[in-house]
Coordinates of C-alpha atoms and ligand atoms in Angstrom, one line a residue:
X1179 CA 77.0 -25.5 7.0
X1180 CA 73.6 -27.0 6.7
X1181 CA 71.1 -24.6 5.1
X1182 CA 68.7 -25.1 7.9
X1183 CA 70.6 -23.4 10.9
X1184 CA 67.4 -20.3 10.5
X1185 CA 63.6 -21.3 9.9
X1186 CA 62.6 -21.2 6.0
X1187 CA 60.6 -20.8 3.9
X1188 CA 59.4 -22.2 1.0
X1189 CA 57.4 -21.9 -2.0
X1190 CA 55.9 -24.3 -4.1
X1191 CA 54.4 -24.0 -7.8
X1192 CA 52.5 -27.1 -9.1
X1193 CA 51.6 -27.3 -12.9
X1194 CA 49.8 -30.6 -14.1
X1195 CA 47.7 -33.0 -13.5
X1196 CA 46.0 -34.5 -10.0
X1197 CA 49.4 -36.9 -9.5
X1198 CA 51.3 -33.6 -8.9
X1199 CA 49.1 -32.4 -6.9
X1200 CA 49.3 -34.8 -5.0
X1201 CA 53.4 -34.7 -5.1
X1202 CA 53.5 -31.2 -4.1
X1203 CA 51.2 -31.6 -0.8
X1204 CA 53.7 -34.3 -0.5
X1205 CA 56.9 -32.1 -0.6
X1206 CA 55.3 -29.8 1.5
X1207 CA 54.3 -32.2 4.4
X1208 CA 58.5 -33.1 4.2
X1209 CA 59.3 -29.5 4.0
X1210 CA 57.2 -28.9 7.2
X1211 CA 58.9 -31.9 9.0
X1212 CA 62.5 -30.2 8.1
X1213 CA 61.1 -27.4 9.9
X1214 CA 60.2 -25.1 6.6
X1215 CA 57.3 -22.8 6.6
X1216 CA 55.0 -22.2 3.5
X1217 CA 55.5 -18.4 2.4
X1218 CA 52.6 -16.4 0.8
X1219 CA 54.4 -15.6 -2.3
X1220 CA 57.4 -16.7 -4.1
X1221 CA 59.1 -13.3 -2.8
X1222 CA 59.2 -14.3 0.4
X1223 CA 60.5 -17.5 0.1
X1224 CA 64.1 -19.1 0.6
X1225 CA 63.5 -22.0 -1.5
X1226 CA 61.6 -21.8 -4.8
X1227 CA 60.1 -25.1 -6.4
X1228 CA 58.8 -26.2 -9.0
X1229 CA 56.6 -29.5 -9.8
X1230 CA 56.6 -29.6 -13.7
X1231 CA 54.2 -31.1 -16.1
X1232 CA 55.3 -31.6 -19.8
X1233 CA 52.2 -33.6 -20.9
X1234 CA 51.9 -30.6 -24.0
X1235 CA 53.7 -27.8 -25.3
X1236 CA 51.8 -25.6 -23.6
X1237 CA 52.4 -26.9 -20.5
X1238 CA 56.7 -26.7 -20.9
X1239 CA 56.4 -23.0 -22.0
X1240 CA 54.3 -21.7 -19.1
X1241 CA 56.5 -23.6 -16.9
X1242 CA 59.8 -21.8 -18.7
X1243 CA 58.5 -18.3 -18.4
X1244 CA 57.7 -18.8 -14.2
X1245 CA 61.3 -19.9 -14.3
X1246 CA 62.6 -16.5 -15.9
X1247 CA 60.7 -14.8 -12.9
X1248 CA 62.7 -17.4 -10.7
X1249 CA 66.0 -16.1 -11.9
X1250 CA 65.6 -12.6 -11.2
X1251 CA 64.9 -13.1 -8.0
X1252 CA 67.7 -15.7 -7.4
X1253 CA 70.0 -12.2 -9.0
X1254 CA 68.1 -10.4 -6.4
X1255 CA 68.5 -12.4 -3.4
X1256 CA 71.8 -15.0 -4.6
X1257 CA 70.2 -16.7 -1.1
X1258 CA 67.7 -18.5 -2.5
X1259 CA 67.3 -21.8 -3.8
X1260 CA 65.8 -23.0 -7.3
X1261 CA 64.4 -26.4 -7.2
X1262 CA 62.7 -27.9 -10.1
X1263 CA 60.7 -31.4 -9.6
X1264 CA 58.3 -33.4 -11.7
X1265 CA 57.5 -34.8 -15.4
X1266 CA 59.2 -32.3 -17.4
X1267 CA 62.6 -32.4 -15.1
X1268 CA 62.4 -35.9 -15.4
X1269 CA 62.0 -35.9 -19.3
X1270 CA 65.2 -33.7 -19.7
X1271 CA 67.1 -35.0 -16.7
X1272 CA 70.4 -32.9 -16.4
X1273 CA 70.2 -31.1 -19.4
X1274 CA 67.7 -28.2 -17.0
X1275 CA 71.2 -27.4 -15.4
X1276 CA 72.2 -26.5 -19.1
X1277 CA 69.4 -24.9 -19.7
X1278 CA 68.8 -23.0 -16.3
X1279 CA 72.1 -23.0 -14.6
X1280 CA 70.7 -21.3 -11.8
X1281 CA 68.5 -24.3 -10.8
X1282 CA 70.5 -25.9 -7.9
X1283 CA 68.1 -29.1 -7.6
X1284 CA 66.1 -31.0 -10.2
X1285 CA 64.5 -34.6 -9.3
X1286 CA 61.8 -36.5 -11.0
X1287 CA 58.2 -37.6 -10.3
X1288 CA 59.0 -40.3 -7.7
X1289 CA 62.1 -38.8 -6.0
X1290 CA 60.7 -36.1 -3.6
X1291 CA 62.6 -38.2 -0.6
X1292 CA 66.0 -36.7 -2.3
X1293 CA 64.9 -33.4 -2.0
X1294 CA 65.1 -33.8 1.7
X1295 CA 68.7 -35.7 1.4
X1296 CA 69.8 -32.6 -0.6
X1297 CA 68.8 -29.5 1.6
X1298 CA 70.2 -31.4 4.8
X1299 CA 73.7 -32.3 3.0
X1300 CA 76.2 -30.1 4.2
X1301 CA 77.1 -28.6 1.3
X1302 CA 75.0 -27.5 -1.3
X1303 CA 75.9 -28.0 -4.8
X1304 CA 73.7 -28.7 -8.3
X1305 CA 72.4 -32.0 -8.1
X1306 CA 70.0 -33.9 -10.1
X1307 CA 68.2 -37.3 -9.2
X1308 CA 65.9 -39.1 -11.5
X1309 CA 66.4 -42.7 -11.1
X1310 CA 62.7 -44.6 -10.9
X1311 CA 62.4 -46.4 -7.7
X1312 CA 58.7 -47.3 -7.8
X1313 CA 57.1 -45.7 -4.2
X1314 CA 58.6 -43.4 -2.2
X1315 CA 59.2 -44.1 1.3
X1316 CA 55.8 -42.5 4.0
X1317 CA 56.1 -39.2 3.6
X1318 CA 54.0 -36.7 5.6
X1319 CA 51.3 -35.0 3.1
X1320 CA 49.9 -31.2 4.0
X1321 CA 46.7 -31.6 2.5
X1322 CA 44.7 -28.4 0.7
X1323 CA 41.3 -29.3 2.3
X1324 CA 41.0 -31.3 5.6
X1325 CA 38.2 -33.4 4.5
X1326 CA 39.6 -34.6 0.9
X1327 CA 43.0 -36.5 0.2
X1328 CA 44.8 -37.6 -2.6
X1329 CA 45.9 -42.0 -2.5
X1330 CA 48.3 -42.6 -4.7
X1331 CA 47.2 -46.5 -5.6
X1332 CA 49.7 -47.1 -8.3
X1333 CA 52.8 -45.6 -9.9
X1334 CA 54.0 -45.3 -13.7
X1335 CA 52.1 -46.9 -16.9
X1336 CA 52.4 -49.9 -18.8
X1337 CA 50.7 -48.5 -22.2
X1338 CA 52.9 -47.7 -24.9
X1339 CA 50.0 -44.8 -26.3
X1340 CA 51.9 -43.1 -29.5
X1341 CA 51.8 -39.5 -28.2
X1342 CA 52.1 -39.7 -24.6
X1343 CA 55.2 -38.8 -22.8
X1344 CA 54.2 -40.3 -18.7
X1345 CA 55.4 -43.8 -19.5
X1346 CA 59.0 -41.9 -19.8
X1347 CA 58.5 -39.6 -16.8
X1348 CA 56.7 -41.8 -14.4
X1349 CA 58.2 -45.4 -15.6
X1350 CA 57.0 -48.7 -15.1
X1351 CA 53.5 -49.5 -13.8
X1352 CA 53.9 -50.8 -9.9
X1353 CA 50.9 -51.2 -7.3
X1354 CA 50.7 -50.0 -3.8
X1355 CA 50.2 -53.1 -1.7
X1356 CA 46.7 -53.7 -0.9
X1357 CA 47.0 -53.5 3.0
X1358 CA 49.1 -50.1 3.1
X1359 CA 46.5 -48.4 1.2
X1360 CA 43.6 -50.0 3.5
X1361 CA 45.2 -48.8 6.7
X1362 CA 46.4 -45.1 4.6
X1363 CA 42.4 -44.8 4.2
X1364 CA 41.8 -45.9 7.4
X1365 CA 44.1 -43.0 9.2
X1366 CA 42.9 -40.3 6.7
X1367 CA 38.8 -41.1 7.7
X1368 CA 40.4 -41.0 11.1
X1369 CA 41.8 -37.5 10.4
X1370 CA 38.7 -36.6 9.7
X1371 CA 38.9 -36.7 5.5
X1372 CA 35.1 -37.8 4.0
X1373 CA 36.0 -37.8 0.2
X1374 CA 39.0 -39.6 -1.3
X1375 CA 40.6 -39.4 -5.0
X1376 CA 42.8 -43.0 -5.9
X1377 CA 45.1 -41.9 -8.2
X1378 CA 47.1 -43.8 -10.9
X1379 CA 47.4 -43.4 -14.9
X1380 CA 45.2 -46.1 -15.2
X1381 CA 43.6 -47.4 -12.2
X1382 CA 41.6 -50.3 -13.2
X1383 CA 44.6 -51.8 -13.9
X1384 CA 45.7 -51.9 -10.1
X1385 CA 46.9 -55.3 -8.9
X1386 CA 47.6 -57.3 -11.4
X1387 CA 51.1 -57.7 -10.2
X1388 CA 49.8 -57.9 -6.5
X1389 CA 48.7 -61.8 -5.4
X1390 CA 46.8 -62.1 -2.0
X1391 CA 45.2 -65.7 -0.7
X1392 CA 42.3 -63.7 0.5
X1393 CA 39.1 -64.8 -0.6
X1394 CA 37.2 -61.8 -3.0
X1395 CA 34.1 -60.1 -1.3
X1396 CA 31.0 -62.5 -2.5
X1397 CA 29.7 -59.8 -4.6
X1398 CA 32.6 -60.0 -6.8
X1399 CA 32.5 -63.7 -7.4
X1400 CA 30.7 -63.7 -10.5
X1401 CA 32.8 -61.2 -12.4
X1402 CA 36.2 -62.8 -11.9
X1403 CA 36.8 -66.1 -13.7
X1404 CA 40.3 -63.8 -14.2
X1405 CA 40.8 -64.3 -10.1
X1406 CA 39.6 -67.7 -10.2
X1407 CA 42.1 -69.2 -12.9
X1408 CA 45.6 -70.6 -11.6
X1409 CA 48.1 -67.5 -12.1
X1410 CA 50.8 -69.8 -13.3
X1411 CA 52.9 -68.8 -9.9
X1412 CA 52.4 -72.0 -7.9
X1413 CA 50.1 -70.9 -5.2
X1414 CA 51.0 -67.3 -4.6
X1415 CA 47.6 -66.7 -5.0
X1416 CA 45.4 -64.7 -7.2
X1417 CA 45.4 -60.8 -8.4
X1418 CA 43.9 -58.1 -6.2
X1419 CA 41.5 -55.9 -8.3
X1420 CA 40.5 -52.7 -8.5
X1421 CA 36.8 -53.3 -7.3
X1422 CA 38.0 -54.9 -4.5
X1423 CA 40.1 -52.2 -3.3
X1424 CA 37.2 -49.8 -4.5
X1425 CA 34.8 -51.8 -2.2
X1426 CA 37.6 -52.3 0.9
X1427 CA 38.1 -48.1 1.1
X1428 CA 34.3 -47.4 0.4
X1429 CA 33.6 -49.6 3.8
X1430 CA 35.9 -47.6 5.8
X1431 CA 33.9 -45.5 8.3
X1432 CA 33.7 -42.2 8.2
X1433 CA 35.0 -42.1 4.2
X1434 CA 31.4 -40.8 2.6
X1435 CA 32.7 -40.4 -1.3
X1436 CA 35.3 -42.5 -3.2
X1437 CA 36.8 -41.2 -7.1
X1438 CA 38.9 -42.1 -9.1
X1439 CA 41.4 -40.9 -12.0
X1440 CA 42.0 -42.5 -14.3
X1441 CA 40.6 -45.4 -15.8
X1442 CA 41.4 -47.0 -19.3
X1443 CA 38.3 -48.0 -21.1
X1444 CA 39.7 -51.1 -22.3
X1445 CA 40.3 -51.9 -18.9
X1446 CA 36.6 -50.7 -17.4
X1447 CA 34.8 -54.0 -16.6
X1448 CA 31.7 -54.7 -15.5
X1449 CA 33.1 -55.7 -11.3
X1450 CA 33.5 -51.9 -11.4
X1451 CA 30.4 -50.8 -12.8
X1452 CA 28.6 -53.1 -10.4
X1453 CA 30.4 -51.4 -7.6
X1454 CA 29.4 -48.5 -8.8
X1455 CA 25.7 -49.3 -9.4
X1456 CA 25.9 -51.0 -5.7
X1457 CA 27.9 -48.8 -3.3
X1458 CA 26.3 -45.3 -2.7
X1459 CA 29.5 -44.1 -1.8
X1460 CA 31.6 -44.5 -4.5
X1461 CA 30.6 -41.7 -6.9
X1462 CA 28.6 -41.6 -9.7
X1463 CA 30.9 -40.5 -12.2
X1464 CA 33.3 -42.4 -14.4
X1465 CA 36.2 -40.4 -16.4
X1466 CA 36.4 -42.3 -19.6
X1467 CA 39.4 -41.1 -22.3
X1468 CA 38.0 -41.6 -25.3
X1469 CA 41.2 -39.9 -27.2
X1470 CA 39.2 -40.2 -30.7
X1471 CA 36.3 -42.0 -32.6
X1472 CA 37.8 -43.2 -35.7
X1473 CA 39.0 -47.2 -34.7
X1474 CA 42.0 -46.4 -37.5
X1475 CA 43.4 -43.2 -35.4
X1476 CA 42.6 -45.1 -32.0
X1477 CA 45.2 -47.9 -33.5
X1478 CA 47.9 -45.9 -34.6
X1479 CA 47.5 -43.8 -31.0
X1480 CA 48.1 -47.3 -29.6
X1481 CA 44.7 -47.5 -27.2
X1482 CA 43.8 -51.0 -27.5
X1483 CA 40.2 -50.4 -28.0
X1484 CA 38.5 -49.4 -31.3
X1485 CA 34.7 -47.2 -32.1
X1486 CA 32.6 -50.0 -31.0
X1487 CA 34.7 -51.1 -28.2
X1488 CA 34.4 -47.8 -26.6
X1489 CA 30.5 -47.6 -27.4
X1490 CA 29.7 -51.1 -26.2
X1491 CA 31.8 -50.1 -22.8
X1492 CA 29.3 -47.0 -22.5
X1493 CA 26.3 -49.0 -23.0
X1494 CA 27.7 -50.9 -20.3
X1495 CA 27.8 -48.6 -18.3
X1496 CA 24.7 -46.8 -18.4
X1497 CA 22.9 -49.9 -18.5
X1498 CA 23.7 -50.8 -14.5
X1499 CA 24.0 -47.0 -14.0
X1500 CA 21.3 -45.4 -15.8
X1501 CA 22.1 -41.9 -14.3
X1502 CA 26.0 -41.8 -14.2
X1503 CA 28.1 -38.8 -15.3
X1504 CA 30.3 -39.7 -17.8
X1505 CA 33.3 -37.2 -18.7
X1506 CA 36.5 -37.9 -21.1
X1507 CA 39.2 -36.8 -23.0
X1508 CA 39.8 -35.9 -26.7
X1509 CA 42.5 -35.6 -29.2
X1510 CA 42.3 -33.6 -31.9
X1511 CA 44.4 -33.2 -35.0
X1512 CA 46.3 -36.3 -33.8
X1513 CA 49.1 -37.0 -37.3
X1514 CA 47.1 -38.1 -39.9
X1515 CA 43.1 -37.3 -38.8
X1516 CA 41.6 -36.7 -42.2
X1517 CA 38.1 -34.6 -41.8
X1518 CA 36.6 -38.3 -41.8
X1519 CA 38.0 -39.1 -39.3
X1520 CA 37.4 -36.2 -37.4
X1521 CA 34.1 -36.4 -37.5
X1522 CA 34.1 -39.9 -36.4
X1523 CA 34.8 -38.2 -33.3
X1524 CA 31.7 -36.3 -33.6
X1525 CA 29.8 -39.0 -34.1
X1526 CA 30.9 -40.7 -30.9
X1527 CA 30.9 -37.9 -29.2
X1528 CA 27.3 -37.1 -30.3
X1529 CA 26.0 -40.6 -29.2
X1530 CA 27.5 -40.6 -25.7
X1531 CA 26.4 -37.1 -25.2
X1532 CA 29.2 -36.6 -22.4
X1533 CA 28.6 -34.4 -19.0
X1534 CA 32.1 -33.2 -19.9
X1535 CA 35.1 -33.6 -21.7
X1536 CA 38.6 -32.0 -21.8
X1537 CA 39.5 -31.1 -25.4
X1538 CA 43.5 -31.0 -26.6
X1539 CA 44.9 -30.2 -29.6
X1540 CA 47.8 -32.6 -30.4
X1541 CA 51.2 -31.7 -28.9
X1542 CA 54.0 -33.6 -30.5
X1543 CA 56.5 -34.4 -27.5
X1544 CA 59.8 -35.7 -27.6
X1545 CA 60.7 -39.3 -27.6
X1546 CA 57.0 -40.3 -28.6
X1547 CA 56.1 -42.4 -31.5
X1548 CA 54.0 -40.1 -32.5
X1549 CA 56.6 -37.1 -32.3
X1550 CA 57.7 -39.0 -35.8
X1551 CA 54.9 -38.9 -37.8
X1552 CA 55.9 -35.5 -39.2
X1553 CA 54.7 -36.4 -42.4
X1554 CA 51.3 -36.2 -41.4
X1555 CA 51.0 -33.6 -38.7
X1556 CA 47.7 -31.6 -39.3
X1557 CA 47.9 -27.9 -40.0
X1558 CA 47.7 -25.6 -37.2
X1559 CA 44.5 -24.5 -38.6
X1560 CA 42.8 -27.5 -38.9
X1561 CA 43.0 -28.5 -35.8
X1562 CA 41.7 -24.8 -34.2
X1563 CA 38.9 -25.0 -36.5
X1564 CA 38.3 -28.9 -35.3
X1565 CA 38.6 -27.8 -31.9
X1566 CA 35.8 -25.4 -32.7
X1567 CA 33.7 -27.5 -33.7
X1568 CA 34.6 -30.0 -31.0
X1569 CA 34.0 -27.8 -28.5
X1570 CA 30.5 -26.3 -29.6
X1571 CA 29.1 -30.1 -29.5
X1572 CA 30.7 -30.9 -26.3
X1573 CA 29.3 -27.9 -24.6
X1574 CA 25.9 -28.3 -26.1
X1575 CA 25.9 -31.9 -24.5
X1576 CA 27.4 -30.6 -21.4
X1577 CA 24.0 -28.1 -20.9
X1578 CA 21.5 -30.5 -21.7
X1579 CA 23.0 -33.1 -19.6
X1580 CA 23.1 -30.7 -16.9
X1581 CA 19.4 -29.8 -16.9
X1582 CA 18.2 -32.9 -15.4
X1583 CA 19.3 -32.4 -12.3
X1584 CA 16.9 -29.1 -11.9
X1585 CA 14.3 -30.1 -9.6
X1586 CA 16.1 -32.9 -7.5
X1587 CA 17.6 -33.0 -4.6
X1588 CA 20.8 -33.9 -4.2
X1589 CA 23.6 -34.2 -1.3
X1590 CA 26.5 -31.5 -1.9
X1591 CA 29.7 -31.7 -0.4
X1592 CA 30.5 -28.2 1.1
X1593 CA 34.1 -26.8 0.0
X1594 CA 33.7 -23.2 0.7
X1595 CA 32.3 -20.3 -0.1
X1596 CA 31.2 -19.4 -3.7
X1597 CA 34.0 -17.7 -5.8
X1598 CA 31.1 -15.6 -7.4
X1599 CA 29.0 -14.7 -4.5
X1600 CA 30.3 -15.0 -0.6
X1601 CA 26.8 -15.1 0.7
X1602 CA 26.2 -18.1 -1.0
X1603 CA 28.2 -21.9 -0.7
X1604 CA 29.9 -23.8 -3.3
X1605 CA 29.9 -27.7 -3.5
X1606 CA 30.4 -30.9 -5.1
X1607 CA 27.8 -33.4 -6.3
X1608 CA 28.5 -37.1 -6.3
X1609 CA 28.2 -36.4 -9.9
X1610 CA 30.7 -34.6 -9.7
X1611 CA 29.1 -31.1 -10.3
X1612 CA 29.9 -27.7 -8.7
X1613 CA 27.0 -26.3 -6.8
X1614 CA 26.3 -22.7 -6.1
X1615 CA 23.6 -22.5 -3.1
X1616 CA 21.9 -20.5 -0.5
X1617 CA 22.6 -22.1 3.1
X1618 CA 24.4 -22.7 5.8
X1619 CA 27.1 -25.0 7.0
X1620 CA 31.0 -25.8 7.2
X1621 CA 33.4 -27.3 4.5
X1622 CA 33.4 -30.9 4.7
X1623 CA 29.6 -31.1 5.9
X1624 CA 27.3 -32.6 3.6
X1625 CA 23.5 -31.1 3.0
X1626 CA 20.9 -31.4 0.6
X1627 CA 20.4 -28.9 -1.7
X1628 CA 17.1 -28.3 -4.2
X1629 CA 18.4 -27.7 -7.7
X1630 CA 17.3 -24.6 -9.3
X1631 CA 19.1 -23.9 -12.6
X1632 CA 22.0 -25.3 -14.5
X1633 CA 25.1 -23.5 -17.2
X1634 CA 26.7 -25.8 -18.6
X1635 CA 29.6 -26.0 -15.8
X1636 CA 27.5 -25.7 -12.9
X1637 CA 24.4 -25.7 -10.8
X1638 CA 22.5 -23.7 -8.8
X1639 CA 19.7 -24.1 -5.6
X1640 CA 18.9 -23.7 -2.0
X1641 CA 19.9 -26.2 0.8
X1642 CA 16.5 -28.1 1.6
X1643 CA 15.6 -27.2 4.8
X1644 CA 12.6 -29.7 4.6
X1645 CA 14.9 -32.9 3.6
X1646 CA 17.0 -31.9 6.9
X1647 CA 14.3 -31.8 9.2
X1648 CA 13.1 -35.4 7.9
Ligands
LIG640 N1 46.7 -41.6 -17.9 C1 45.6 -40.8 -18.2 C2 45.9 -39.5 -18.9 C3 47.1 -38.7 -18.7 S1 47.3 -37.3 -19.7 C4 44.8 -41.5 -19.2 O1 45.2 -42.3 -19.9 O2 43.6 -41.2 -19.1 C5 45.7 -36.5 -19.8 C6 45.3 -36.3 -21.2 O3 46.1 -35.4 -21.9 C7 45.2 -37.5 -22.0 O4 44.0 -38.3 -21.8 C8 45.2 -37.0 -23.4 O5 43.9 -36.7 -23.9 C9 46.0 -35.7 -23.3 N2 47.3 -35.8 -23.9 C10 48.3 -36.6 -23.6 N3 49.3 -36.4 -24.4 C11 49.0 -35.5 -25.3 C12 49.6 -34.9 -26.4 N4 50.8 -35.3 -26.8 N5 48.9 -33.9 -27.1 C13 47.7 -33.6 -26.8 N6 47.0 -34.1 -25.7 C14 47.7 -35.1 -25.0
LIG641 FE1 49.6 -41.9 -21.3 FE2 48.2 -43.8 -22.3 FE3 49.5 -44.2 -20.1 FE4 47.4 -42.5 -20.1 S1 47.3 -44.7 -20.5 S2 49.4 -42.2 -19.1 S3 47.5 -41.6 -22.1 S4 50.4 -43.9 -22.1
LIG642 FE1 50.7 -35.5 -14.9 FE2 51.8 -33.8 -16.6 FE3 53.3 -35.7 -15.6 S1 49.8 -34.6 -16.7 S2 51.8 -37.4 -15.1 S3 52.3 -34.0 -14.5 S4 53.4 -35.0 -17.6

């Protein structure tokens, strides 16, 4: 008997990063199309899934104690289903129906299509699919917010860095063909979406194995002798690139902001920044790993780029875009970090002077290279204290940086009410700020608001009644 002879419901709990986010809307939109409904709470719901993360420790054991709630109420209502999707299925494959025999359905990162195969077989019993298979076929999406999407431009990584487990959950790097994402764009600014994320583990690096005969947009032209030389393929053509695509979707009517996450520094080139500099719809903010400062740690965590590299990339940067927000990522306490080295991180850290940065303590995860270096894992309490001291700089920046938008006036994305205060409205700079603000309007409208004050995290101000009326 199929398990669909009565409406169900399901539940879906999503740990991890943006591309599971963007997964989960994904399983929902086929769970919708199989005739599920979404239930409020995991109690009410037939099927119970899970979309994993194991980038860190931390991340596996939160995961494992939702799980344990899972169970008892599998022993409550023997009914239900247990399915667990994701990075961290994917990095144990079969060995979660050891762990958790009461899971009837595990399937990695790219395999949400299964899920569908296994809820409409006719009989239900434990499976597990994790083969890679690059994209997954269309699948409907139920997006959070009707005016932002997810695009998935790319699957899997090609970088072999030393701690890092997604080149083992997500497999081989592989590009969405140019045209499909074009037209995906194209349908979401017709569904009325004003704000998109591309998505990929390291986005510049989109296209490289695409070739196209199209000519690249003249403003291109002088950054890419790379398009230019003969690809050694006959005439197949050259690469696309990510400006291009950058450029294609920010032309798309309708579409008003374009991000991205995330790009490798060593791949940030100056096409990009120019798109930046030129296109007032494609954001100004650039998400920049910088992982650590000392060139000797940035070599044994495999990241191709060393101190300077990084520095000169900045300088780049905020040479053609004076006024960009920079954010990044930090390892600390990576195997072997001596107090040098640490503060080398300080240092860099200190002359970028980032809006933000997200700040990890290093997680040794099975199957990395890194995962070996036992010999030279830092104590505990070295790397807390680190952190400490990591963080205290990183928030200092993040306040001053903040301060100079007090006085403008800047266009803010509505997304909803404010979680602090439901008189007030809560938006998104192109900066990529949240705004707090006294006004009026509907999520997904865009109005200018006068900045009034600034924390660290956020700003404050009133919608600018004068700048409307203009
Ligand atoms: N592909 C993205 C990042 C994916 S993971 C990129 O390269 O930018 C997000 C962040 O988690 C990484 O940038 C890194 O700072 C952190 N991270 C990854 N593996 C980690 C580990 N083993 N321990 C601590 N932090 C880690
Ligand atoms: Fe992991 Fe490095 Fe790939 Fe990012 S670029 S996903 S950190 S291996
Ligand atoms: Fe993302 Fe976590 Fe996988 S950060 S790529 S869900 S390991």
């Amino acid at each position: 008997m199929s398990v669909l002879a009565d409406p169900k419901r399901y539940h879906v709990t999503t740990f991890g990063c943006q591309m599971n986010e963007h997964d989960s809307e994904r399983m929902k939109g086929m769970l919708e199309t199989l005739g599920y409904d979404e239930a409020q709470a995991p109690e009410d719901a037939d099927l119970l899934l899970f979309n994993t993360c194991s980038i860190r420790e931390s991340a596996d054991s939160r995961f494992v104690a939702h799980l344990g709630h899972a169970k008892r109420m599998k022993k409550e209502r023997p009914g239900v289903l247990v399915g667990v999707g994701g990075c961290w299925a994917q990095s144990v494959k079969d060995e979660v129906f050891e762990r958790f025999p009461f899971v009837d359905v595990a399937f990695g990162p790219g395999q949400i299509n299964k899920l569908a195969e296994f809820l409409t077989a006719e009989s239900i019993t434990a499976q597990g699919y994790f083969e890679f298979e690059g994209f997954p076929a269309h699948l409907p999406t139920k997006r959070n917010r009707d005016f932002q999407a997810w695009v998935q431009i790319a699957v899997g990584c090609n970088l072999k860095c030393s701690y890092c487990i997604v080149p083992s959950t997500r497999g081989r790097e592989s590009s969405r063909p140019y045209e499909q994402l074009v037209d995906e764009v194209t349908r979401l600014a017709a569904d009325g979406v004003k704000e998109i994320t591309l998505l990929g583990q390291n986005v510049n690096a989109y296209g490289r194995d695409l070739r196209t005969s199209d000519p690249l947009p003249d403003a291109l032209l002088p950054f890419h002798e790379a398009a230019k030389r003969p690809t050694g393929s006959g005439d197949k053509g050259r690469p696309r690139t990510f400006a291009e695509l950058l450029t294609a979707v920010a032309d798309i009517d309708g579409i008003e902001r374009v991000r991205y996450t995330s790009p490798h520094p060593k791949d940030i080139r100056e096409d990009v920044v120019a798109v930046h500099a030129a296109l007032p719809e494609v954001c100004d903010h650039i998400h920049l790993p910088l992982q650590a400062g000392s060139s000797r740690i940035l070599k044994k965590m495999r990241r191709t780029y060393d101190k300077q590299r990084f520095l000169d990339r900045v300088a780049m940067i905020r040479e053609q875009c004076p006024d960009i927000s920079l954010s990044t990522d930090i390892i600390v306490g990576f195997p072997g970090e001596t107090e040098e080295e640490f503060q080398e991180t300080l240092e860099v850290v200190d002359a970028v002077r980032f809006d933000s940065a997200f700040t990890f303590v290093f997680s040794p995860r099975r199957g990395t290279e890194a995962a070996e270096m036992t010999d030279e894992f830092v104590p505990h309490p070295v790397k807390v204290e680190r952190m400490e001291r990591l963080v205290a700089l990183v928030q200092k920046h993040a306040r001053e940086r903040t301060q100079r938008f007090v006085g403008r006036t800047v266009d803010v994305l509505i997304e909803g009410e404010s979680r602090t205060d439901s008189d007030r409205l809560r938006g998104r700079t192109s900066h990529n700020k949240v705004v707090n603000f006294t006004g009026f309007g509907v999520p997904g409208q865009t109005v200018p608001v006068e900045i009034t004050g600034a924390t660290s995290q956020t700003l404050s101000g009133e919608m600018s009644l004068l700048t409307l009326s203009a």
